[in-house]
Tab-separated table of C-alpha atoms in Angstrom:
chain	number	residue	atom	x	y	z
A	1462	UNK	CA	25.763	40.800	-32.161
A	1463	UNK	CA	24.280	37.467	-33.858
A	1464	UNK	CA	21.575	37.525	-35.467
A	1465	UNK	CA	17.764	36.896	-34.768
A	1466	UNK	CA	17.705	33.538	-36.759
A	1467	UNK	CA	20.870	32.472	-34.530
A	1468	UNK	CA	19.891	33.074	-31.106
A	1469	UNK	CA	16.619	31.582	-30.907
A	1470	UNK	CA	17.692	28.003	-31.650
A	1471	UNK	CA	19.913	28.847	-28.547
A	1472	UNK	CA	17.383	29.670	-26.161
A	1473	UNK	CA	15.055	26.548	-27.643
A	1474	UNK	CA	18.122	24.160	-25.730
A	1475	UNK	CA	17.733	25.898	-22.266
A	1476	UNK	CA	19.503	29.003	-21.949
A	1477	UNK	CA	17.770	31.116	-19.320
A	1478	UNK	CA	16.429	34.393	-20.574
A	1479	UNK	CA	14.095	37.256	-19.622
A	1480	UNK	CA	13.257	40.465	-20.266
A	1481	UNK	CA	14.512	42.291	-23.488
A	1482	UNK	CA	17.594	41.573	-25.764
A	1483	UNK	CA	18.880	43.519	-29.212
A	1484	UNK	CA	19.230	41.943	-32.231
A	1485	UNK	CA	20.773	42.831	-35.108
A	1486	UNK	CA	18.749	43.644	-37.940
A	1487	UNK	CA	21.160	42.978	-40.429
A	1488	UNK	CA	20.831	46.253	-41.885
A	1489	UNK	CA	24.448	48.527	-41.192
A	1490	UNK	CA	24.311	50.218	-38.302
A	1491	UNK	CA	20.571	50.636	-37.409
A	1492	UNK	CA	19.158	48.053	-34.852
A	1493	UNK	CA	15.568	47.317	-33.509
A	1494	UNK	CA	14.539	45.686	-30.537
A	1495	UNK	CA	12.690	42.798	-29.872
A	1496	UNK	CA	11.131	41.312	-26.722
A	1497	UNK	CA	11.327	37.470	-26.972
A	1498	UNK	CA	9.251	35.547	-23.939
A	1499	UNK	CA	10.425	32.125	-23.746
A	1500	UNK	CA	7.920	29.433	-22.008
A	1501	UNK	CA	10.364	27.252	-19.674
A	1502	UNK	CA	10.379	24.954	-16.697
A	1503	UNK	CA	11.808	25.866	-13.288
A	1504	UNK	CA	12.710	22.370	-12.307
A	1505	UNK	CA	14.255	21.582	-8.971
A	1506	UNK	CA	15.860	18.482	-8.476
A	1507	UNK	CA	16.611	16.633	-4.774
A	1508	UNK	CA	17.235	13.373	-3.168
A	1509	UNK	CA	15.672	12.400	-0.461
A	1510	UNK	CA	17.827	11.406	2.859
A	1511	UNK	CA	18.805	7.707	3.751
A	1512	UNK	CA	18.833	6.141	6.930
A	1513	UNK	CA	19.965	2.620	7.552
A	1514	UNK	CA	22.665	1.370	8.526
A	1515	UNK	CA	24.226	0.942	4.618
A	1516	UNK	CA	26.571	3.749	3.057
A	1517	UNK	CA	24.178	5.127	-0.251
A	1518	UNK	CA	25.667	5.875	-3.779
A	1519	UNK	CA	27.408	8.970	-3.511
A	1520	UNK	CA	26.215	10.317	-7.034
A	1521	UNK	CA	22.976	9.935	-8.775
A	1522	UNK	CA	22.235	11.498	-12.136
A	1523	UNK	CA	18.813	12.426	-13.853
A	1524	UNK	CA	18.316	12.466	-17.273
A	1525	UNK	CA	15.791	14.327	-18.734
A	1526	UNK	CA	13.857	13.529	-22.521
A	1527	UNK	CA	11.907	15.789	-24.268
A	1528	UNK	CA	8.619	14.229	-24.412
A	1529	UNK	CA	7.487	13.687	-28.369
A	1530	UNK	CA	9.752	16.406	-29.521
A	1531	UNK	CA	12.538	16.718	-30.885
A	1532	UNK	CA	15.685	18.295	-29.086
A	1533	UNK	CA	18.252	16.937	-26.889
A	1534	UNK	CA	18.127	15.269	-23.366
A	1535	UNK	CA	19.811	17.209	-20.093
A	1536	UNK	CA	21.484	14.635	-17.675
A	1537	UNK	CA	22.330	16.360	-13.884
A	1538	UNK	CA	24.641	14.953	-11.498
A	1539	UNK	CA	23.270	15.583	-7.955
A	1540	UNK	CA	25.320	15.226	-4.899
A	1541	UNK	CA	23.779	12.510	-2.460
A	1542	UNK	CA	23.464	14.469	1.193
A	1543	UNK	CA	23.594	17.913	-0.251
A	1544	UNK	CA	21.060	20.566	-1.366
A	1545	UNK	CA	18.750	20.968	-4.363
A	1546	UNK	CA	19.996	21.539	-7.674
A	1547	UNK	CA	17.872	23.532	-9.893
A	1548	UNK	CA	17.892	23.279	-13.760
A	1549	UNK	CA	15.827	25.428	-16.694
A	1550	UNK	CA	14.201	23.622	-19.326
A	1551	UNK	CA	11.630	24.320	-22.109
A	1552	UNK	CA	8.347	24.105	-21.343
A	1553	UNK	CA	7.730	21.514	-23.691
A	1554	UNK	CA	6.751	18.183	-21.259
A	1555	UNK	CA	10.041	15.990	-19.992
A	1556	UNK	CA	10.505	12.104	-19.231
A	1557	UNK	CA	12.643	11.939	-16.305
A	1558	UNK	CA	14.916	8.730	-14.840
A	1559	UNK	CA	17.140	8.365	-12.532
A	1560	UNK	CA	20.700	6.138	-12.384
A	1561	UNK	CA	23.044	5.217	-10.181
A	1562	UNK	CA	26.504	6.391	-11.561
A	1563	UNK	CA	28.540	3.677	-9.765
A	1564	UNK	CA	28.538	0.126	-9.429
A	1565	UNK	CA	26.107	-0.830	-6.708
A	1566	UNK	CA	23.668	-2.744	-5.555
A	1567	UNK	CA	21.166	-0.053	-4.590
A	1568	UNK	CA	18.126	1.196	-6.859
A	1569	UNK	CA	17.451	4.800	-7.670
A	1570	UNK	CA	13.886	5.808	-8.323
A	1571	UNK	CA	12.296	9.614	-9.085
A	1572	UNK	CA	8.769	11.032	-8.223
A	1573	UNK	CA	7.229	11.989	-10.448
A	1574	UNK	CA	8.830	10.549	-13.544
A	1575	UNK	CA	7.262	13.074	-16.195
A	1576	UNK	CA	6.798	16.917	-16.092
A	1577	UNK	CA	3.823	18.357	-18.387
A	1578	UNK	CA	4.038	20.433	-21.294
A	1579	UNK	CA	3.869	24.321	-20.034
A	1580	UNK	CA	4.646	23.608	-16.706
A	1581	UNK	CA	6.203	26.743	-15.016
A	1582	UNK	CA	8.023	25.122	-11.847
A	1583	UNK	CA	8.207	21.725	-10.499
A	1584	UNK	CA	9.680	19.120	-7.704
A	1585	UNK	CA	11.574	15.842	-8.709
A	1586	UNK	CA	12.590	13.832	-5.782
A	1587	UNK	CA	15.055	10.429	-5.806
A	1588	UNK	CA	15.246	8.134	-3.629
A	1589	UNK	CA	17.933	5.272	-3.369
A	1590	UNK	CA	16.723	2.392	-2.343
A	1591	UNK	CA	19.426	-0.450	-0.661
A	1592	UNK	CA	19.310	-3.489	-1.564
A	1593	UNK	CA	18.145	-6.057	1.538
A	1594	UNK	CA	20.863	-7.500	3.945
A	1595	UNK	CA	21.762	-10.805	3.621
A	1596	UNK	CA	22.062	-12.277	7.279
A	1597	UNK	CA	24.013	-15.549	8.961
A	1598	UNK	CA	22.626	-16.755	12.351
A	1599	UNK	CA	24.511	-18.684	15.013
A	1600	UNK	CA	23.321	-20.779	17.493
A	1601	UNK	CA	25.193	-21.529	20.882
A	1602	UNK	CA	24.423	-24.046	23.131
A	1603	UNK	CA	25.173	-23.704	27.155
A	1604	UNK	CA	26.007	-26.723	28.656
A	1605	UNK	CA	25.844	-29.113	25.715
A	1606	UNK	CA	25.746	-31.998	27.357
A	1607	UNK	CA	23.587	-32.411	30.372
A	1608	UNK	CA	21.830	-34.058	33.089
A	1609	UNK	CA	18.470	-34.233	32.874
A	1610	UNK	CA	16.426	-31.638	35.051
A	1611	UNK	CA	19.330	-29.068	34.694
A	1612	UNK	CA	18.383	-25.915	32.605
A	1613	UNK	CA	20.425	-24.743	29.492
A	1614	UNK	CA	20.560	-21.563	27.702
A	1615	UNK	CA	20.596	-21.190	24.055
A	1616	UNK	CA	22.249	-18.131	22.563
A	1617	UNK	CA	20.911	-16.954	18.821
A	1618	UNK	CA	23.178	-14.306	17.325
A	1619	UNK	CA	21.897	-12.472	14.185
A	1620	UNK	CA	24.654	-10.589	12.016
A	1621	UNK	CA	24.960	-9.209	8.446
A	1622	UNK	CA	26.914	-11.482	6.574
A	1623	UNK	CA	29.161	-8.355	4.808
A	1624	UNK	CA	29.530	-6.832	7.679
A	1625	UNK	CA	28.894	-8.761	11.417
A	1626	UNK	CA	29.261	-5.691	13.250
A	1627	UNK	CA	25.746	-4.463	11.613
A	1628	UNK	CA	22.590	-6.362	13.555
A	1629	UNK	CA	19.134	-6.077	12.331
A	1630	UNK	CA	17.503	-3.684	14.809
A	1631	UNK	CA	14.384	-6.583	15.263
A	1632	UNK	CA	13.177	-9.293	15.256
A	1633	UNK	CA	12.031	-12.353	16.753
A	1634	UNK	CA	13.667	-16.136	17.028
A	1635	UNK	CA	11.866	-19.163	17.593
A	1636	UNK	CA	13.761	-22.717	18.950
A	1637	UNK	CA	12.301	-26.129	18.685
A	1638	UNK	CA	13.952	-29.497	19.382
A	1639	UNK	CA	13.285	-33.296	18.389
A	1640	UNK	CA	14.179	-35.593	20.377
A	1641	UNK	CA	15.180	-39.398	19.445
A	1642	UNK	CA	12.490	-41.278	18.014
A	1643	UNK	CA	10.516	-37.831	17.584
A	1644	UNK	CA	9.109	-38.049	13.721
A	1645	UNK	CA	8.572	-34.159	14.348
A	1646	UNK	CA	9.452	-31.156	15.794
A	1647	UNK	CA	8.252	-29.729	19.296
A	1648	UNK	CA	7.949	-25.629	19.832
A	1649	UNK	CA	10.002	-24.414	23.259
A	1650	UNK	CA	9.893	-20.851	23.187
A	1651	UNK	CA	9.413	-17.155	20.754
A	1652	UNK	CA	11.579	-14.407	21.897
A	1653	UNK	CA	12.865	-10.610	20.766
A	1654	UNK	CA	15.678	-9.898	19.544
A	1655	UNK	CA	17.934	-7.369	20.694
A	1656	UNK	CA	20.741	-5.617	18.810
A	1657	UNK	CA	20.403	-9.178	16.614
A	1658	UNK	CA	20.512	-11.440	20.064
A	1659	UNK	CA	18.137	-13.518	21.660
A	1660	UNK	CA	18.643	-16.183	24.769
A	1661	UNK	CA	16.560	-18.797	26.476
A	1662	UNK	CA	16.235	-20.508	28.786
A	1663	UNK	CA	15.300	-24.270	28.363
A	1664	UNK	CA	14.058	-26.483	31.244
A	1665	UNK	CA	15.001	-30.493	30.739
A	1666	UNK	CA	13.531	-31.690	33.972
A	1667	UNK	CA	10.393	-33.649	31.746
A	1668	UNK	CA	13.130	-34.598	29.185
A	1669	UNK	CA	14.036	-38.430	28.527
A	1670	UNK	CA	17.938	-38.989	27.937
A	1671	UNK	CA	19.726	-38.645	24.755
A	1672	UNK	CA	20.660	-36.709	22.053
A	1673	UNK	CA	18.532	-33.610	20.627
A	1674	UNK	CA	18.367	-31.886	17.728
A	1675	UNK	CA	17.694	-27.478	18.310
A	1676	UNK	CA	16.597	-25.659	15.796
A	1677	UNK	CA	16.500	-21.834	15.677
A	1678	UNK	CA	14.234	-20.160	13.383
A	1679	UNK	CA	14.228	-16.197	13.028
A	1680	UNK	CA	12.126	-13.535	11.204
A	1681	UNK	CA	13.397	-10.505	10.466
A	1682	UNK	CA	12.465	-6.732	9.438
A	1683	UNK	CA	11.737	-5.778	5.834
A	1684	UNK	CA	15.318	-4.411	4.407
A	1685	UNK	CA	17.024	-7.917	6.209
A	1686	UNK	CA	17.063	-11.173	4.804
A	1687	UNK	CA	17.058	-14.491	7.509
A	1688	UNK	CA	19.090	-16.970	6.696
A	1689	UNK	CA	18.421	-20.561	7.158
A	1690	UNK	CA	17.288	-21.961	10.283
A	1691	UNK	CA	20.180	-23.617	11.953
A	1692	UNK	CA	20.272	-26.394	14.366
A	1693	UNK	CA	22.577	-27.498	17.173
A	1694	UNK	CA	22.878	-30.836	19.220
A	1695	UNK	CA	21.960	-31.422	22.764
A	1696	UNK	CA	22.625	-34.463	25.057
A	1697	UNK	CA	21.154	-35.669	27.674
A	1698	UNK	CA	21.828	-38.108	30.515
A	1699	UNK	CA	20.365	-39.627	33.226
A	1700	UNK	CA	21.706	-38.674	36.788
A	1701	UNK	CA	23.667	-40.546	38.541
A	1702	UNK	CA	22.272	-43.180	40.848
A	1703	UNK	CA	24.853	-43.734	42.911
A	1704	UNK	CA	25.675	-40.303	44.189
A	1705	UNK	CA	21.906	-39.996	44.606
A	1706	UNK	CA	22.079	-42.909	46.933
A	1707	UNK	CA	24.045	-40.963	49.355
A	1708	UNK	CA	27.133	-43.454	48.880
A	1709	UNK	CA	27.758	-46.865	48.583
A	1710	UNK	CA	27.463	-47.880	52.268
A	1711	UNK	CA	23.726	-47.653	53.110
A	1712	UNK	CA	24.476	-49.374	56.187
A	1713	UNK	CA	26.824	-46.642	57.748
A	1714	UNK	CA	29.334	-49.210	58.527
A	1715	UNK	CA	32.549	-50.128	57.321
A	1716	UNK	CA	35.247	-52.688	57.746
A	1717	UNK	CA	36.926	-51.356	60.616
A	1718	UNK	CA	35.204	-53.535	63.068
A	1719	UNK	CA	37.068	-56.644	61.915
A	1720	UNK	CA	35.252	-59.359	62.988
A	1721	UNK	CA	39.583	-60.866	63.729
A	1722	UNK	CA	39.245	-58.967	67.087
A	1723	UNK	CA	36.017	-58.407	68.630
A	1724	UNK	CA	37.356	-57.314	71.496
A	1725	UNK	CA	39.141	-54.693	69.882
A	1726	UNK	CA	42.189	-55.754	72.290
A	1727	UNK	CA	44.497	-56.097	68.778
A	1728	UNK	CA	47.025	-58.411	68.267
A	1729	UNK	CA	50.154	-58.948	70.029
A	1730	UNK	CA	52.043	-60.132	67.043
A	1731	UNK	CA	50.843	-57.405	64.988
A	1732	UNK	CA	52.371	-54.283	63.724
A	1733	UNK	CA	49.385	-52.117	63.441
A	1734	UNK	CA	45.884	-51.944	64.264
A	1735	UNK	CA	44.863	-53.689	61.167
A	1736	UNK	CA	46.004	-57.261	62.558
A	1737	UNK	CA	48.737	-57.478	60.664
């Protein structure tokens, strides 16, 4: 059995114990018992579920210091997705952090981040937080070239630019245009997004004819970063007159009354009805 002066320096680093234990009294045979009570901290330790559409650290640890006295730290490995994990400490006030044990971009953070001195049971919670998604936009133009007072639709397409099968799950797009000669820019329309796509559907018929600059602006939920507004070019033309004119003979005539025979009689020298 070891003795009294070696097993308390045991329990003071965390070993569980209640009730009674014997000690050796370091006199032969006889023995004595003693009843030790040791102050300690139930403290359970959980992290909190993630929702998103990014994968989370599989591992998180917590380290816990002894708060202005001496002894040693306790770092736990908890399991990301799976139940609580609950440690025993001395009751003698802890400093708690939490780490992410591989390399990623997401940030681990515990509530709360101390436990006082004689506390008998307490809660830490982590939560990872991901790290915003960086986005590219596209911006599709249907026609691209024109006639003024046809319509064209512009497609916006939002992606994440790891992963382009991931849309943001909102968000809003805004498309303005300048035109030639415009020193600025001229609002068309706002719309939704859905699943990261947005269309409209722009009317030219109060256009003038040439080329156009679009420009698609989006704004995006927190946890999504928009990228840059992009632009895409847009011609215009002026119809044609001609075919509006109904054709090129306003008169309804045409040359087959030759005025070479009025009497439409043809000629007997000829070969066929065009007089020769």
């Amino acid at each position: 059995r070891p003795l009294l002066h070696e097993v308390i320096p045991l329990l003071l680093r965390g070993t569980r114990v209640r009730g009674e234990i014997q000690v050796d009294a370091g006199g032969g045979d006889s023995s004595v018992t003693a009843t030790i009570n040791i102050a300690e901290t139930e403290l359970r330790l959980q992290v909190a579920p993630v929702t998103g559409p990014l994968t989370p650290p599989s591992r998180v640890t917590v380290t816990a210091s002894p708060d202005g006295t001496d002894g040693e730290t306790v770092t736990t490995t908890l399991i990301t997705g799976a139940g609580d994990t609950v440690i025993y400490l001395p009751a003698v006030g802890w400093n708690l952090e939490a780490a992410i044990e591989e390399d990623s971009d997401w940030e681990a953070t515990i509530d709360p981040v101390a436990i006082g001195n004689g506390v008998a049971s307490g809660l830490a919670r982590v939560s990872l937080n991901p790290p915003d998604i960086a986005t590219t936009t596209a911006l599709e133009l249907a026609p691209t070239t024109v006639v003024i007072g046809n319509t064209v639709t512009a497609t916006i397409a939002v992606s994440a630019e790891s992963d382009t099968t991931l849309h943001p799950p909102s968000g809003t797009v805004a498309l303005r245009r300048q035109g030639p000669g415009e020193g600025g820019w001229t609002e068309l329309d706002t719309v939704h997004l859905t699943a990261g796509t947005g269309q409209i559907t722009i009317d030219t018929s109060t256009w003038a004819a040439g080329v156009y600059q679009l420009q698609a602006t989006v704004t995006l939920p927190d946890g999504w970063t928009a990228s840059s507004p992009v632009t895409a070019e847009l011609t215009l033309t002026e119809p044609d007159e001609g075919d509006s004119a109904g054709g090129g003979d306003p008169e309804g005539e045409d040359d087959a009354e030759d005025e070479g025979d009025p009497d439409g009689e043809g000629d007997p020298g000829s070969g066929d009805s065009s007089g020769g």
